[in-house]
Short mmCIF file of C-alpha atoms in Angstrom, two decimals:
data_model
loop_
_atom_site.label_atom_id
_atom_site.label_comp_id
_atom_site.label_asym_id
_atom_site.label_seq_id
_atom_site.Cartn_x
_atom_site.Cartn_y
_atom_site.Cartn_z
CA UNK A 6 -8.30 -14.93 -14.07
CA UNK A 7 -6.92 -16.14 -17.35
CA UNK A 8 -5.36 -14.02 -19.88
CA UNK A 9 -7.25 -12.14 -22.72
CA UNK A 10 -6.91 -13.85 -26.33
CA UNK A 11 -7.21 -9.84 -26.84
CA UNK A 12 -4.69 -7.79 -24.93
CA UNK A 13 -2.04 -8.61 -22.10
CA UNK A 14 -2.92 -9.70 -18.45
CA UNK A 15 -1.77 -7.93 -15.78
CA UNK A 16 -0.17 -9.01 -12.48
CA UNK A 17 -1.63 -7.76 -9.45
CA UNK A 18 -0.36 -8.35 -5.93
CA UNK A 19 -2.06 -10.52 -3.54
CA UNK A 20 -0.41 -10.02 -0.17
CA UNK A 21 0.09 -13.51 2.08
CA UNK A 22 -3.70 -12.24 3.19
CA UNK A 23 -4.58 -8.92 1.67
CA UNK A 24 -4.35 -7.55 -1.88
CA UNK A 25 -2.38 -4.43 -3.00
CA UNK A 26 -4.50 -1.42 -2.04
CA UNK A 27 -7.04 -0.63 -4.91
CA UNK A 28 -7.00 -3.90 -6.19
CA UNK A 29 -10.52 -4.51 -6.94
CA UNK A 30 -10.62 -0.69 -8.89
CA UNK A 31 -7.40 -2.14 -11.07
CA UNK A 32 -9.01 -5.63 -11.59
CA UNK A 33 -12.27 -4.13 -12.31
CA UNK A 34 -10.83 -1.24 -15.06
CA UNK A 35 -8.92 -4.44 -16.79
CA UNK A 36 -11.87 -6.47 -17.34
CA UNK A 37 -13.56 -3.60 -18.70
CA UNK A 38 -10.87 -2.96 -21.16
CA UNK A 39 -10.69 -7.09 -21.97
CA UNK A 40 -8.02 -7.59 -20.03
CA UNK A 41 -7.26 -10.13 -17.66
CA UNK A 42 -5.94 -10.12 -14.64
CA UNK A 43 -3.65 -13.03 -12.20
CA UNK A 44 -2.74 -12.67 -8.81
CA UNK A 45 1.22 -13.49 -7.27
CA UNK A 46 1.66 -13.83 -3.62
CA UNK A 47 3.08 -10.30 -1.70
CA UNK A 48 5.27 -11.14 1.44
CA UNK A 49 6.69 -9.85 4.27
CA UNK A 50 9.68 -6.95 3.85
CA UNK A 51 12.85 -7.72 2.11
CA UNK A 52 13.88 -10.15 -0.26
CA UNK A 53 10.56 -12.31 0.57
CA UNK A 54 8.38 -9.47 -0.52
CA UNK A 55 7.59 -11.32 -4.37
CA UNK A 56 6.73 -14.70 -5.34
CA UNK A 57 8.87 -14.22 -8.81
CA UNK A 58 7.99 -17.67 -9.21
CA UNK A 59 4.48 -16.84 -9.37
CA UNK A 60 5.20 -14.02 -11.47
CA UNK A 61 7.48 -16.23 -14.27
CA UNK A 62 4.47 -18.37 -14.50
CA UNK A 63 1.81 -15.31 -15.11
CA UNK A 64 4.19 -13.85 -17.69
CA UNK A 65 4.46 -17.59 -19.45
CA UNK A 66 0.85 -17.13 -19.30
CA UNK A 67 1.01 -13.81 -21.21
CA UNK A 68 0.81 -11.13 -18.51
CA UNK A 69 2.49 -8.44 -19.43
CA UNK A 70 2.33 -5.64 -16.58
CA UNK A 71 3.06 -6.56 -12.72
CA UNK A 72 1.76 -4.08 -10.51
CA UNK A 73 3.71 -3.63 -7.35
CA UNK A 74 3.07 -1.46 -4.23
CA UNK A 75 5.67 -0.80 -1.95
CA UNK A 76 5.64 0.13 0.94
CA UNK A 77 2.57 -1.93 0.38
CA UNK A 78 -0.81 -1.00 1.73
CA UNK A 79 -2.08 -2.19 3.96
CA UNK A 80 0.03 -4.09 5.48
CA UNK A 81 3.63 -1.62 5.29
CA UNK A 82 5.78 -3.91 3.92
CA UNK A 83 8.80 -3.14 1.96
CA UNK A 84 10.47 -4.89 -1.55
CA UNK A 85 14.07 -4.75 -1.20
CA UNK A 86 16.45 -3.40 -3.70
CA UNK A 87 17.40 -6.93 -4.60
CA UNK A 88 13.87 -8.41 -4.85
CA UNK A 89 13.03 -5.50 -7.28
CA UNK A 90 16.38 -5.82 -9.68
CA UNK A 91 15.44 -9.35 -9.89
CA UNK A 92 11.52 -8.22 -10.84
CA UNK A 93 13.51 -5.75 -13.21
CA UNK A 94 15.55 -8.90 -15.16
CA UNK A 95 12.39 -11.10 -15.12
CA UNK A 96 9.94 -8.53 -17.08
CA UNK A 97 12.78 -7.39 -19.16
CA UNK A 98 13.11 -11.36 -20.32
CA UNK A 99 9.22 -11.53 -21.30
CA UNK A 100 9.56 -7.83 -22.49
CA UNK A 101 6.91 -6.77 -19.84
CA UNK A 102 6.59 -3.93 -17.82
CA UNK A 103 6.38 -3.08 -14.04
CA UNK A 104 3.93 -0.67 -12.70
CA UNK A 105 5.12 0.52 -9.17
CA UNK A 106 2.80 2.16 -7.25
CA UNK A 107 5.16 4.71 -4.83
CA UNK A 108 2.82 6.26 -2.96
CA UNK A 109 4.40 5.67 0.45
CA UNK A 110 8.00 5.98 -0.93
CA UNK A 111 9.17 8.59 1.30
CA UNK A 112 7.32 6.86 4.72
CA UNK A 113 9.89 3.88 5.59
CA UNK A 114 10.87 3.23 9.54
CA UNK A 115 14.38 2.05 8.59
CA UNK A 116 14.79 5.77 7.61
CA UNK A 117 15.66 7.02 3.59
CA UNK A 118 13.07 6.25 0.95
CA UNK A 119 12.04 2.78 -0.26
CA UNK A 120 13.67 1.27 -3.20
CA UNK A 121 12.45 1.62 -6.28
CA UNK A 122 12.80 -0.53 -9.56
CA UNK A 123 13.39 2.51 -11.21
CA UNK A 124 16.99 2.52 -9.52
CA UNK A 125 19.89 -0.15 -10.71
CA UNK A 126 18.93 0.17 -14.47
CA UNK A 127 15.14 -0.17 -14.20
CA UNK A 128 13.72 3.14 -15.79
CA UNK A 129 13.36 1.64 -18.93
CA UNK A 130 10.85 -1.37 -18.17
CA UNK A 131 9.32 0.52 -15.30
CA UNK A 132 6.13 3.25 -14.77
CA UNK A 133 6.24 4.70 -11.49
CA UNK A 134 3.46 6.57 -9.72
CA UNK A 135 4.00 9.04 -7.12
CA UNK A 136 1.96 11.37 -5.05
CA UNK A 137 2.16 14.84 -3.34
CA UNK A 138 -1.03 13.22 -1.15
CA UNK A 139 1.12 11.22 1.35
CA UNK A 140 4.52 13.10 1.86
CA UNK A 141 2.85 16.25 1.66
CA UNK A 142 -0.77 15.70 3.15
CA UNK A 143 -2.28 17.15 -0.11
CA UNK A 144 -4.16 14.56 -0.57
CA UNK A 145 -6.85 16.53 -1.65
CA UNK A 146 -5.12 18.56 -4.15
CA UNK A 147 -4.43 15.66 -6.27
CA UNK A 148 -0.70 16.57 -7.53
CA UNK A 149 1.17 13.54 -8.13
CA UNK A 150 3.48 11.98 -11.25
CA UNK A 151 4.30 9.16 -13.65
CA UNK A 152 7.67 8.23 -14.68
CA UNK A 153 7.66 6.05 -17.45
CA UNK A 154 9.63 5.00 -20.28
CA UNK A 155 9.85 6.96 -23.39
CA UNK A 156 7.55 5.12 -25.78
CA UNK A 157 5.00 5.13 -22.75
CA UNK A 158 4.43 9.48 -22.46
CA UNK A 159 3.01 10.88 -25.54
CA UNK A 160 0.01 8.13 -25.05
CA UNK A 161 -0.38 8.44 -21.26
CA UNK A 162 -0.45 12.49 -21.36
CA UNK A 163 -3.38 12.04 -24.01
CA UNK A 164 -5.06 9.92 -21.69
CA UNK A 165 -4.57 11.92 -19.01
CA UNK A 166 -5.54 15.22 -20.96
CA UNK A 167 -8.78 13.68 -21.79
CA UNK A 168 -9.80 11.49 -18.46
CA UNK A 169 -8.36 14.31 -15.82
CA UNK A 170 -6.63 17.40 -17.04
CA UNK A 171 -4.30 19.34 -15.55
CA UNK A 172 -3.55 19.84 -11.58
CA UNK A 173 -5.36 23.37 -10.54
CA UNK A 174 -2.75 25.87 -10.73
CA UNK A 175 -3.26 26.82 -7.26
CA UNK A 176 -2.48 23.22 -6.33
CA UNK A 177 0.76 23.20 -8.78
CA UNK A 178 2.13 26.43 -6.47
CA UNK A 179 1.09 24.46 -3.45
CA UNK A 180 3.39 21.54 -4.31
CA UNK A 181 6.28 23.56 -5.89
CA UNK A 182 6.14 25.12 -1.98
CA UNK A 183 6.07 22.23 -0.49
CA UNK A 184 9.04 20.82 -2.44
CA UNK A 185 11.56 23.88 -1.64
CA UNK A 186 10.06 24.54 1.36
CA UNK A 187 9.90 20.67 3.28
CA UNK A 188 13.26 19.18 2.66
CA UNK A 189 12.99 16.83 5.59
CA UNK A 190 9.63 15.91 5.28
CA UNK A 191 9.95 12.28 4.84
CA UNK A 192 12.47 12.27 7.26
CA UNK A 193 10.10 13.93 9.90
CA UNK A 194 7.37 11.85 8.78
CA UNK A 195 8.96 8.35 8.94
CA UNK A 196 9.88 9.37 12.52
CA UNK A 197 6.52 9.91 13.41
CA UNK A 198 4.86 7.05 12.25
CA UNK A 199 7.63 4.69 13.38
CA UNK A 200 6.81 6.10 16.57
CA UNK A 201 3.05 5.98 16.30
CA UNK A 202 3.26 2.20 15.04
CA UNK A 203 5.28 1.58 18.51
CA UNK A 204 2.59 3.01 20.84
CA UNK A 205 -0.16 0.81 18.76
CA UNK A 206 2.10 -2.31 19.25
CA UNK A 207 2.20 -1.31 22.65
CA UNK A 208 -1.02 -0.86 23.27
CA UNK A 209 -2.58 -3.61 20.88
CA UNK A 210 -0.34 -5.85 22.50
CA UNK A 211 -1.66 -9.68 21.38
CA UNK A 212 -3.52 -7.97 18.29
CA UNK A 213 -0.72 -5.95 17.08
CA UNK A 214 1.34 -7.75 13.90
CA UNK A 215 4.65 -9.59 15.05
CA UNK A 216 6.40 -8.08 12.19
CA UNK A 217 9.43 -5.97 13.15
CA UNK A 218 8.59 -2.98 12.89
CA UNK A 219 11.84 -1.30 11.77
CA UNK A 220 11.35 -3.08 8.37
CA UNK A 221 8.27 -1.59 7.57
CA UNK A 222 6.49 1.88 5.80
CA UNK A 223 3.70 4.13 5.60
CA UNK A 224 1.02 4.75 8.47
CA UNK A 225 -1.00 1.65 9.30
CA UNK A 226 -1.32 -0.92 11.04
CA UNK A 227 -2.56 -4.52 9.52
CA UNK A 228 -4.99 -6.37 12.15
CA UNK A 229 -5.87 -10.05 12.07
CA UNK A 230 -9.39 -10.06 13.92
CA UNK A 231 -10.46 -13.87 13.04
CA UNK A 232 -10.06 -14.73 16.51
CA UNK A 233 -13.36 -12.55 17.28
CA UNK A 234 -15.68 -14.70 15.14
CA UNK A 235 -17.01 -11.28 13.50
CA UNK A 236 -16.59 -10.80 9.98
CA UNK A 237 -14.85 -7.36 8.89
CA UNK A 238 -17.60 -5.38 8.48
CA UNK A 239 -19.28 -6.42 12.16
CA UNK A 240 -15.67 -5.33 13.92
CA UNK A 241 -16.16 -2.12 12.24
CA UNK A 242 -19.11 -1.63 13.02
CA UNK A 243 -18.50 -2.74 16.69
CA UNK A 244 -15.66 -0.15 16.71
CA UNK A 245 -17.40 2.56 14.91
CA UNK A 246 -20.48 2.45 18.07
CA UNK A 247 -17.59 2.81 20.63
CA UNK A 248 -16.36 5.72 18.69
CA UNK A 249 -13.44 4.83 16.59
CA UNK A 250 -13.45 4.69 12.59
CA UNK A 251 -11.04 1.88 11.05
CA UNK A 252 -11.45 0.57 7.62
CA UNK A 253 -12.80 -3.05 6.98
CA UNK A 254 -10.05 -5.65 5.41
CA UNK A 255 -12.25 -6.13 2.47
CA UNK A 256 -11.29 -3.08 0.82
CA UNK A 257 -8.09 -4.34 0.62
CA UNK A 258 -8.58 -8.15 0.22
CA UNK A 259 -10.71 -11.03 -0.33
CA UNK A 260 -10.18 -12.16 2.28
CA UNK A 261 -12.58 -10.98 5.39
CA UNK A 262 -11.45 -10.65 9.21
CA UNK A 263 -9.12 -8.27 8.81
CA UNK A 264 -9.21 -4.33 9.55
CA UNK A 265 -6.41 -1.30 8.82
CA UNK A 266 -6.23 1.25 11.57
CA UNK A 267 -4.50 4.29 10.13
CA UNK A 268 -2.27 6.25 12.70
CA UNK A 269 -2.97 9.72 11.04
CA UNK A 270 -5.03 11.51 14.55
CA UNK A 271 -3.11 13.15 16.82
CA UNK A 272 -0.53 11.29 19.16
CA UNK A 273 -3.48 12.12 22.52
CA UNK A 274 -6.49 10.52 20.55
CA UNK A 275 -4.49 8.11 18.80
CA UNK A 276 -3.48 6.51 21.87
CA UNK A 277 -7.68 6.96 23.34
CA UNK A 278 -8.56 5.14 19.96
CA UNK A 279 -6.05 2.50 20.28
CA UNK A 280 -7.12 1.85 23.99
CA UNK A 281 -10.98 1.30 22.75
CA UNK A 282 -9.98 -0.98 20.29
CA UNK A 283 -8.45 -3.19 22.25
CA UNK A 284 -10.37 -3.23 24.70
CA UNK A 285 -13.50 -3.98 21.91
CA UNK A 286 -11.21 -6.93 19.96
CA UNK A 287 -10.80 -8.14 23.79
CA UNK A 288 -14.58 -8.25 24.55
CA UNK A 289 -15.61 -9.66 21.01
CA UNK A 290 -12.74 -12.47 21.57
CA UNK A 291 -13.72 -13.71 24.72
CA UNK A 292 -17.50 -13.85 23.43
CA UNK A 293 -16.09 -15.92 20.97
CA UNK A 294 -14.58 -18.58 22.85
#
């Protein structure tokens, strides 16, 4: 999309075949508001995670936001420091502004949270979101934060006053608890899900990703169905009559034959679900050939 004559594009991420999670909503809410909205390529984890050529040419075209979401969702991978100080310089030269969406910040395999371009100098040009949901599994309580620059609060607390209000109080004590009560909650949780995402490769075997899986975050895994000849919504469908609930690649991307299977169920039923849908992808392949 080009940029507004109005008001400052955005960047959004566009992973090598899936989007940043939400980013239909966030395209959607710009062109409401007049704004509009280009795309960079999102890569694999590491220094490979932004196109920052992509993103010098959006911001000579007058973006002035680049949304970034790591560990990214849907597929789990994760920026590296390095990748995001460079981001850091690059916006600071246009005098833009990053928006990082944290979400899965505390959920990384290699152990330690994921970095942030708040770190290294980066709180000034940056707005960070974070959330209790993930961490904490509060998702329902929606508690969560925005660190931002200065200049940025006084106008994003009236919006937020007026859009959402405050957190119910009883879900305030609930995350003050959890804080001072669940020191080693990422920890515990990155350990889990690095272990989950090992029985799925294991199970999955040719439909599981090839990406190591030490380099990766939060608690999904990324499948490439193509090969079945179905479009998103048909594997998900086919899955859903054999039992198993995964979410269709299209609420991710624009791209279609793709589906996330989230590794949240119990380690027992995880594995049962697994074991259906590969034995589904299997039978919808080999009808395909």
């Amino acid at each position: 999309m080009t940029t507004s004559a109005s008001a400052a594009a955005g960047l959004a991420a566009e992973c090598a075949r899936c989007s940043a999670a939400k980013r239909v909503a966030l395209s959607g809410l710009a062109e409401r508001l007049g704004i509009g909205v280009l795309t960079y390529t999102q890569g694999a984890s590491g220094d490979g995670f932004l196109d920052l050529a992509q993103i010098r040419s959006g911001l000579r075209a007058g973006a002035r936001l680049v949304a970034v979401s790591s560990p990214s969702n849907p597929t789990g991978a994760v920026a590296s420091a390095a990748v995001l100080r460079s981001l850091v310089a690059l916006v600071r030269e246009f005098g833009a502004y990053v928006l990082s969406d944290e979400a899965y910040e505390s959920v990384v395999f290699a152990g330690g949270r994921a970095p942030s371009p708040l770190a290294d100098g980066g709180a000034d040009v940056t707005l960070a979101a974070r959330t209790f949901s993930k961490t904490y599994s509060m998702t329902g309580l929606r508690v969560g934060a925005l660190i931002s620059p200065p200049r940025f609060r006084a106008a994003a607390a009236a919006l937020h006053g007026t859009t959402a209000g405050c957190a119910p109080v009883t879900a305030q004590v609930t995350a003050i608890e959890a804080l001072s009560s669940l020191p080693d909650r990422a920890d515990q949780l990155s350990a889990t899900y690095l272990a989950r995402y090992r029985t799925a490769m294991r199970i999955l075997g040719p439909w599981a990703p090839r990406t190591p899986v030490e380099t990766l975050g939060g608690f999904y895994v990324w499948l490439d169905t193509r090969s079945t000849g179905q479009t998103s919504a048909e594997v998900c469908a086919a899955l859903r009559d054999r039992g198993v609930v995964t979410s269709s690649g299209l609420v991710y991307s624009a791209t279609d034959g793709f589906v996330r299977v989230s590794l949240t169920a119990p380690d027992d039923v995880l594995a049962r679900a697994l074991t259906l849908i590969r034995e589904q992808l299997d039978r919808l392949a080999a009808r395909a050939r």
